[in-house]
Coordinates of C-alpha atoms in Angstrom, one line a residue:
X1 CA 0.0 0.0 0.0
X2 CA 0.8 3.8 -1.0
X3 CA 2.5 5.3 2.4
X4 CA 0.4 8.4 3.5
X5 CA 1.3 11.9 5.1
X6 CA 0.0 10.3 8.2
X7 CA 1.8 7.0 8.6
X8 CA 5.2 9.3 7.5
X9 CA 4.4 11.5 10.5
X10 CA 3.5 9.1 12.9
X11 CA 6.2 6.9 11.9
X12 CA 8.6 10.0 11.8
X13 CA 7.3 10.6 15.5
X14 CA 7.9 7.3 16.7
X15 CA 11.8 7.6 15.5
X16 CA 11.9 11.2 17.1
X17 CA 11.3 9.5 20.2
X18 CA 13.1 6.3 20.6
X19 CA 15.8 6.4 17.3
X20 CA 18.9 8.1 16.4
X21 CA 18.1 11.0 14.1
X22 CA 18.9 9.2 10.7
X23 CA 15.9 7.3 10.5
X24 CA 14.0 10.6 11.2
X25 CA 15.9 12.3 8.5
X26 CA 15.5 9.0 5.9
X27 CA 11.6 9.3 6.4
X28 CA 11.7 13.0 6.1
X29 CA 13.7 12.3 2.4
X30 CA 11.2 9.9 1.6
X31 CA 8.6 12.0 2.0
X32 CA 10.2 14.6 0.2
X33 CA 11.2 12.3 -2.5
X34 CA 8.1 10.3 -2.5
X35 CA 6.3 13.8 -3.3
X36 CA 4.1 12.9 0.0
X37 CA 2.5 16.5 1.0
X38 CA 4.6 17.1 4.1
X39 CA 4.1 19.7 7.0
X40 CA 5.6 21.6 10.0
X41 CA 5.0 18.9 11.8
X42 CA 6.5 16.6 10.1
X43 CA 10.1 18.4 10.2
X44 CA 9.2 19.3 13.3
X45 CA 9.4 16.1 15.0
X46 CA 12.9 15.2 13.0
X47 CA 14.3 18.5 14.3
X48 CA 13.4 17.4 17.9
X49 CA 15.5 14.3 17.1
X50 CA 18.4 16.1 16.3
X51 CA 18.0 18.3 19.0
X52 CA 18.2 15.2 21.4
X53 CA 22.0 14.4 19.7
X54 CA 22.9 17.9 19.2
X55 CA 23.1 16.8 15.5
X56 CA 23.2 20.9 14.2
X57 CA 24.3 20.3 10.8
X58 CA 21.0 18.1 10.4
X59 CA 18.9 20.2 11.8
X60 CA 19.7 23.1 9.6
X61 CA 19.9 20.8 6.7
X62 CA 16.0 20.0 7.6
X63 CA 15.2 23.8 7.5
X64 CA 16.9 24.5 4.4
X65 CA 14.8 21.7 3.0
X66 CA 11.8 22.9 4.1
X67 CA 12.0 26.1 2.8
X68 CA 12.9 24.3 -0.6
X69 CA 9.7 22.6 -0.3
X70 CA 7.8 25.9 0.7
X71 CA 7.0 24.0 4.4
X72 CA 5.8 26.8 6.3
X73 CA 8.0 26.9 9.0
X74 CA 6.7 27.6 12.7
X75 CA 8.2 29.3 16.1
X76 CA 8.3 25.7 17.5
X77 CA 10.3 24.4 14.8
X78 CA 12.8 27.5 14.7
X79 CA 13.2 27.6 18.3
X80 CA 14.4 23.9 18.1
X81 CA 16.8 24.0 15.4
X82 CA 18.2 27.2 17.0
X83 CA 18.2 26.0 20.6
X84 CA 20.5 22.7 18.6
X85 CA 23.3 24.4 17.2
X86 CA 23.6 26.7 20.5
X87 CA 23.7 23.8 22.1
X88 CA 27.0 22.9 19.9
X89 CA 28.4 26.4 20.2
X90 CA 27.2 26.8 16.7
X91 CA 26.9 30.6 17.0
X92 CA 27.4 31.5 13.4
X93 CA 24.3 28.9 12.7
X94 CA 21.7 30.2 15.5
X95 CA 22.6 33.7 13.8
X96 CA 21.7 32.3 10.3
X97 CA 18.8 31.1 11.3
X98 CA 17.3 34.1 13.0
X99 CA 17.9 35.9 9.5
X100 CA 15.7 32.8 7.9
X101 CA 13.2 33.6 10.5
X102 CA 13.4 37.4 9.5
X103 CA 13.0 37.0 5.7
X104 CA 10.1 34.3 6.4
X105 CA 8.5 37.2 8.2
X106 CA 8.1 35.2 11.2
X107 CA 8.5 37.7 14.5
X108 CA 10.9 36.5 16.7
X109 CA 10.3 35.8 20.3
X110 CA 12.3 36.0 23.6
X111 CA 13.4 32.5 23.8
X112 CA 14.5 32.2 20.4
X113 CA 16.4 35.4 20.8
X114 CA 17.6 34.4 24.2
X115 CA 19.1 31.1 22.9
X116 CA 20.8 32.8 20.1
X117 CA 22.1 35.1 22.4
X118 CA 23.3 32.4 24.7
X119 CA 25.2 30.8 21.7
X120 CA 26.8 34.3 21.0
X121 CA 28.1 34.3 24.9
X122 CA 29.4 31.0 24.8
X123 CA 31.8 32.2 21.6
X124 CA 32.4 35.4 23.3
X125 CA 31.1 37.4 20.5
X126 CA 29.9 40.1 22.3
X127 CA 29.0 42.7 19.6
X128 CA 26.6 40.3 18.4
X129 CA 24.9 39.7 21.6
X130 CA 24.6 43.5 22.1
X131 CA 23.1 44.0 18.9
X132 CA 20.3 41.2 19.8
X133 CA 19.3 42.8 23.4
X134 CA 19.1 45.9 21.4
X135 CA 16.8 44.2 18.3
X136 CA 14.7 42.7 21.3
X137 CA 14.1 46.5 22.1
X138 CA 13.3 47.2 18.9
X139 CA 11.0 44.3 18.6
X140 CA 9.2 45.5 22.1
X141 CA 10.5 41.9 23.4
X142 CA 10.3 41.3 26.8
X143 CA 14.5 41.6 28.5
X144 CA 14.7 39.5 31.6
X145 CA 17.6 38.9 34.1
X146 CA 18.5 35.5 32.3
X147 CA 18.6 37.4 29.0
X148 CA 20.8 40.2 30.2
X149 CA 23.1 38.4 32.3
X150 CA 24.1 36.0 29.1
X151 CA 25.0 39.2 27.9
X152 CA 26.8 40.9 30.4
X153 CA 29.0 37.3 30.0
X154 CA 29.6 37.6 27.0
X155 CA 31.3 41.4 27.5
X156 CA 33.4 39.7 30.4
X157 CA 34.4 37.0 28.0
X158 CA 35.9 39.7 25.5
X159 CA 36.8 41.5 28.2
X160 CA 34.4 44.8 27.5
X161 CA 33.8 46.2 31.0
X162 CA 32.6 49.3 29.6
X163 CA 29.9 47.6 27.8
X164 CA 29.1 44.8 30.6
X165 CA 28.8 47.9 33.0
X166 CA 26.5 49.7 30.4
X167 CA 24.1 46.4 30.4
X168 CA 24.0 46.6 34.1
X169 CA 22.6 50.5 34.1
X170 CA 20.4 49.6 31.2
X171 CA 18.7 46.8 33.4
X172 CA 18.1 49.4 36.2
X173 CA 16.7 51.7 34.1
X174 CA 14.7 48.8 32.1
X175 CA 13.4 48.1 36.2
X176 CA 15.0 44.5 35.9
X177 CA 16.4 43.3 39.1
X178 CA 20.2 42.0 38.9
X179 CA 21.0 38.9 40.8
X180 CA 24.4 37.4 41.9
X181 CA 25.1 36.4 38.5
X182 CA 24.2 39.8 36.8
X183 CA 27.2 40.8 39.1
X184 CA 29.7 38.5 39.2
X185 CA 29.8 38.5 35.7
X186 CA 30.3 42.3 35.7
X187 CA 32.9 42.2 38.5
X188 CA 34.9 39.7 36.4
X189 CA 34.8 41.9 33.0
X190 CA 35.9 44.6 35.2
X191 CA 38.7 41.8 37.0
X192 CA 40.0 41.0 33.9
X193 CA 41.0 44.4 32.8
X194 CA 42.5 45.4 36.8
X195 CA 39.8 48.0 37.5
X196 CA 39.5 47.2 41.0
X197 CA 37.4 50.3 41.4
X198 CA 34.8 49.7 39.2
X199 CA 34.8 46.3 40.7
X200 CA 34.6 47.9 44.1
X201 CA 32.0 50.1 43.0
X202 CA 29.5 46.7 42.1
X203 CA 30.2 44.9 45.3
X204 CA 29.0 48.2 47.2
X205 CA 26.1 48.0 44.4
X206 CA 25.3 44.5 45.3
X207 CA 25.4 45.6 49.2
X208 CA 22.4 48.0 48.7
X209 CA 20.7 45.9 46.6
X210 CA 20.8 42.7 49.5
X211 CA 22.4 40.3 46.7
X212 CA 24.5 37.2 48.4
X213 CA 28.1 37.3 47.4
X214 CA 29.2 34.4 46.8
X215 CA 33.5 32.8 46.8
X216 CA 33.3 33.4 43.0
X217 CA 32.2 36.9 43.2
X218 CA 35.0 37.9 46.5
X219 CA 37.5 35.7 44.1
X220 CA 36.8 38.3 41.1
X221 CA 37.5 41.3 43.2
X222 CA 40.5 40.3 44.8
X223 CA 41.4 39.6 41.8
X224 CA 41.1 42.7 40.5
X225 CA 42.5 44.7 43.0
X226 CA 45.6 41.9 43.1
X227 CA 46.4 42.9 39.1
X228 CA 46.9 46.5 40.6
X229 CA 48.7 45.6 43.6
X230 CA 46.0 47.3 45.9
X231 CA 47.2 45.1 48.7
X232 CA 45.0 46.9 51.3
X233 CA 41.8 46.2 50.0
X234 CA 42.5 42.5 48.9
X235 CA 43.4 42.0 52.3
X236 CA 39.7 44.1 53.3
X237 CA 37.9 41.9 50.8
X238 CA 39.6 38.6 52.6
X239 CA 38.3 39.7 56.2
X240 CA 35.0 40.5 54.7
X241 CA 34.8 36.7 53.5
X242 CA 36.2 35.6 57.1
X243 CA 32.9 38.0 58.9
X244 CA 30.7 36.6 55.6
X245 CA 31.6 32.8 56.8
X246 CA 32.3 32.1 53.1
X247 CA 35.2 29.3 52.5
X248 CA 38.3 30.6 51.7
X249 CA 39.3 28.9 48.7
X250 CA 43.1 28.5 47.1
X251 CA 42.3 31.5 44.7
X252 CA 41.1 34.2 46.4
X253 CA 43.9 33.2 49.2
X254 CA 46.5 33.6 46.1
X255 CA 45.2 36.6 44.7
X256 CA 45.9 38.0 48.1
X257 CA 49.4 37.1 48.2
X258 CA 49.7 38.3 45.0
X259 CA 48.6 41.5 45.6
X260 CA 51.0 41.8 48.4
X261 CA 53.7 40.8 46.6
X262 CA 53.4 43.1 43.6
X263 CA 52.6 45.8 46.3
X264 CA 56.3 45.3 47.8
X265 CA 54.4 44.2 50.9
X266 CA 56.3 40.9 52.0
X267 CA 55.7 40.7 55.3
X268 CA 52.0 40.8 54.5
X269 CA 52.6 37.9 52.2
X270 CA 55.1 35.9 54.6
X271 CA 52.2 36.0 56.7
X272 CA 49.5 34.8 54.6
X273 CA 51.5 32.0 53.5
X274 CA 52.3 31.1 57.3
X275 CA 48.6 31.3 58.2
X276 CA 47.6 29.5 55.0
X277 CA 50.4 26.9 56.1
X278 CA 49.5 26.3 59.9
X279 CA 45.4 26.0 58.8
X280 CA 46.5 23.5 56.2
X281 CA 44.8 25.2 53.6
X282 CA 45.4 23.7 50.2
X283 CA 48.4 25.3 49.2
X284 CA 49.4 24.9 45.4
X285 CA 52.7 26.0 43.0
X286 CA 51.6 29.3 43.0
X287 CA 51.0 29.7 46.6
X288 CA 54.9 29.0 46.8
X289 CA 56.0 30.7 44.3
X290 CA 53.9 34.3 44.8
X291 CA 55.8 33.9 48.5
X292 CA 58.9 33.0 47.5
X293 CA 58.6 35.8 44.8
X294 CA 57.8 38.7 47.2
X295 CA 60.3 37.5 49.9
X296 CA 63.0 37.5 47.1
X297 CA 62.2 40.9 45.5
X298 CA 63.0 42.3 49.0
X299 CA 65.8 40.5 49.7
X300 CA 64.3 38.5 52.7
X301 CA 66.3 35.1 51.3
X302 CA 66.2 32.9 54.2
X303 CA 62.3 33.4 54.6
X304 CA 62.5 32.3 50.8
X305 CA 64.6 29.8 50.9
X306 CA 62.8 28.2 53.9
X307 CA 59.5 28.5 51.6
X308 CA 61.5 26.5 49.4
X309 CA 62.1 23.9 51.5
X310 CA 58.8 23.3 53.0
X311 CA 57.5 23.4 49.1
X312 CA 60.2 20.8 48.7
X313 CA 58.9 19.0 51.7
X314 CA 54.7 19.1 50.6
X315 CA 56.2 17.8 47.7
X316 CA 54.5 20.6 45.5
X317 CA 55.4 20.7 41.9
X318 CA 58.0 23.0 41.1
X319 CA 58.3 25.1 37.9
X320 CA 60.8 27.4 36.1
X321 CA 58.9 30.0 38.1
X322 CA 59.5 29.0 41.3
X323 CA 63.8 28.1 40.8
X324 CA 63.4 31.8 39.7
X325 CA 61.9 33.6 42.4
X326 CA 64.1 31.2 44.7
X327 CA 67.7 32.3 42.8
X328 CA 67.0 35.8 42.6
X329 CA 66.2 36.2 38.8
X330 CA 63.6 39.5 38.9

């Protein structure tokens, strides 16, 4: 017997459900070569299948397909392709999809921007993900927190402060409350580029606002005021996280000693690596060697020698870094 669009669909379904993609897509080609009328729906249900392997290249290959066969293509069906290739940090994809939507004259809607903005943030293209929170404005699209803060990552990924600190005002203004991740992500764009006072600035933001820091967050800002050498307020930030009751990871603990050591502030950082050593914190290479660094570039040899020889004695892996610092070589 002839196959119908119904058995296709239902068999097509069935595959969706409980097969790898390839027997979708063969069923989708045989209606397609079979000249069987075909629907959304029926792509619809082999895009899903895709989606489950993260098969992008398939999926787009079933959109391109269906607009050869003048399918009408759906939200549903675009949203699912788009949501597979950001899935596979197929950026360049979700974005050529959303222009397919656009000359279909299909309007866009938060989620399928949202995804394609997420794909964008994963690839750290940031311009693009600005321009989508600013075509969701155009499209009077409802911005929420999730949406924005993919965004605001995406600036810290390509290190834009200016522009993740930009998002954050815009999200005030927009009346969208900011959560822990809205600003840890803007306190590590402003990290990565060392301004500790911009950084500052945010976790006095985050004060007023009653948002939890979190070890990731007080990591950031150490870490931004370590890449300056603002010893003072890394050690500020560190007692903070002490009266906070937040555990004091390896990081923060080395950003810290860091900051003390590029601050010319060895005794700060002899301490810190004494205290660090009697609590039996988890003390790593660059524990030892930001110690051993500042103790050397002030001439304090024996205290760096004898953090030599208790690195010796942990049995801590030792690097070019560290033979360095411990010879003298500044």
């Amino acid at each position: 017997h002839e196959l119908s669009y119904h058995h296709y669909n239902a068999a097509i379904d069935a595959c969706s459900k409980t097969s790898p993609s390839m027997k979708a897509l063969e069923l989708v080609d045989g209606m397609v070569e079979g000249n069987v009328e075909s629907s959304a729906v029926s792509f619809s249900s082999a895009i899903n299948a895709c989606q489950r392997g993260s098969e992008w290249e398939k999926s787009t290959h079933l959109v391109s397909v269906m607009a050869h066969s003048k399918v009408e293509v759906d939200m549903s069906t675009s949203s699912a392709a788009i949501n597979t290739c950001r899935k596979s940090n197929e950026w360049n994809s979700t974005l050529m999809l959303l222009g397919w939507l656009s000359q279909s004259k299909l309007r866009s809607d938060t989620i399928t921007l949202s995804a394609v903005i997420s794909a964008c943030e994963k690839n750290a293209q940031w311009e693009k993900s600005l321009q989508l929170i600013g075509l969701m404005a155009q499209s009077k699209l409802k911005r929420n927190v999730i949406t924005f803060n993919t965004a605001i990552s995406a600036c810290e990924k390509g290190g834009k402060w200016k522009d993740a600190l930009q998002l954050v005002s815009l999200m005030k203004r927009s009346r969208i409350e900011s959560n822990s991740v809205t600003f840890s992500a803007a306190i590590s764009a402003c990290e990565k580029c060392g301004w500790w006072e911009k950084a500052l600035q945010l976790h006095s933001e985050m004060a007023c606002s009653k948002v939890e820091l979190d070890v990731i967050t007080f990591s950031a800002l150490i870490s931004a005021c370590e890449k300056r050498g603002e010893w003072e307020k890394a050690f500020w930030l560190l007692s903070v996280m002490v009266q906070a009751k937040l555990q004091l990871d390896v990081i923060a603990l080395n950003a810290v000693g860091s900051a003390c050591e590029k601050g010319g502030k060895w005794e700060m950082a002899f301490q810190l690596f004494d205290a660090m050593v009697r609590t039996k914190a988890n003390l790593n290479t660059v524990t030892f060697n930001t110690a051993i660094s500042a103790c050397g570039k002030s001439c304090e040899w024996k205290r760096a020698l004898h953090i030599f020889r208790v690195m010796v004695r942990s049995k801590v892996e030792r690097s070019t870094v560290t033979f360095n610092a411990a010879i003298g070589d500044r």
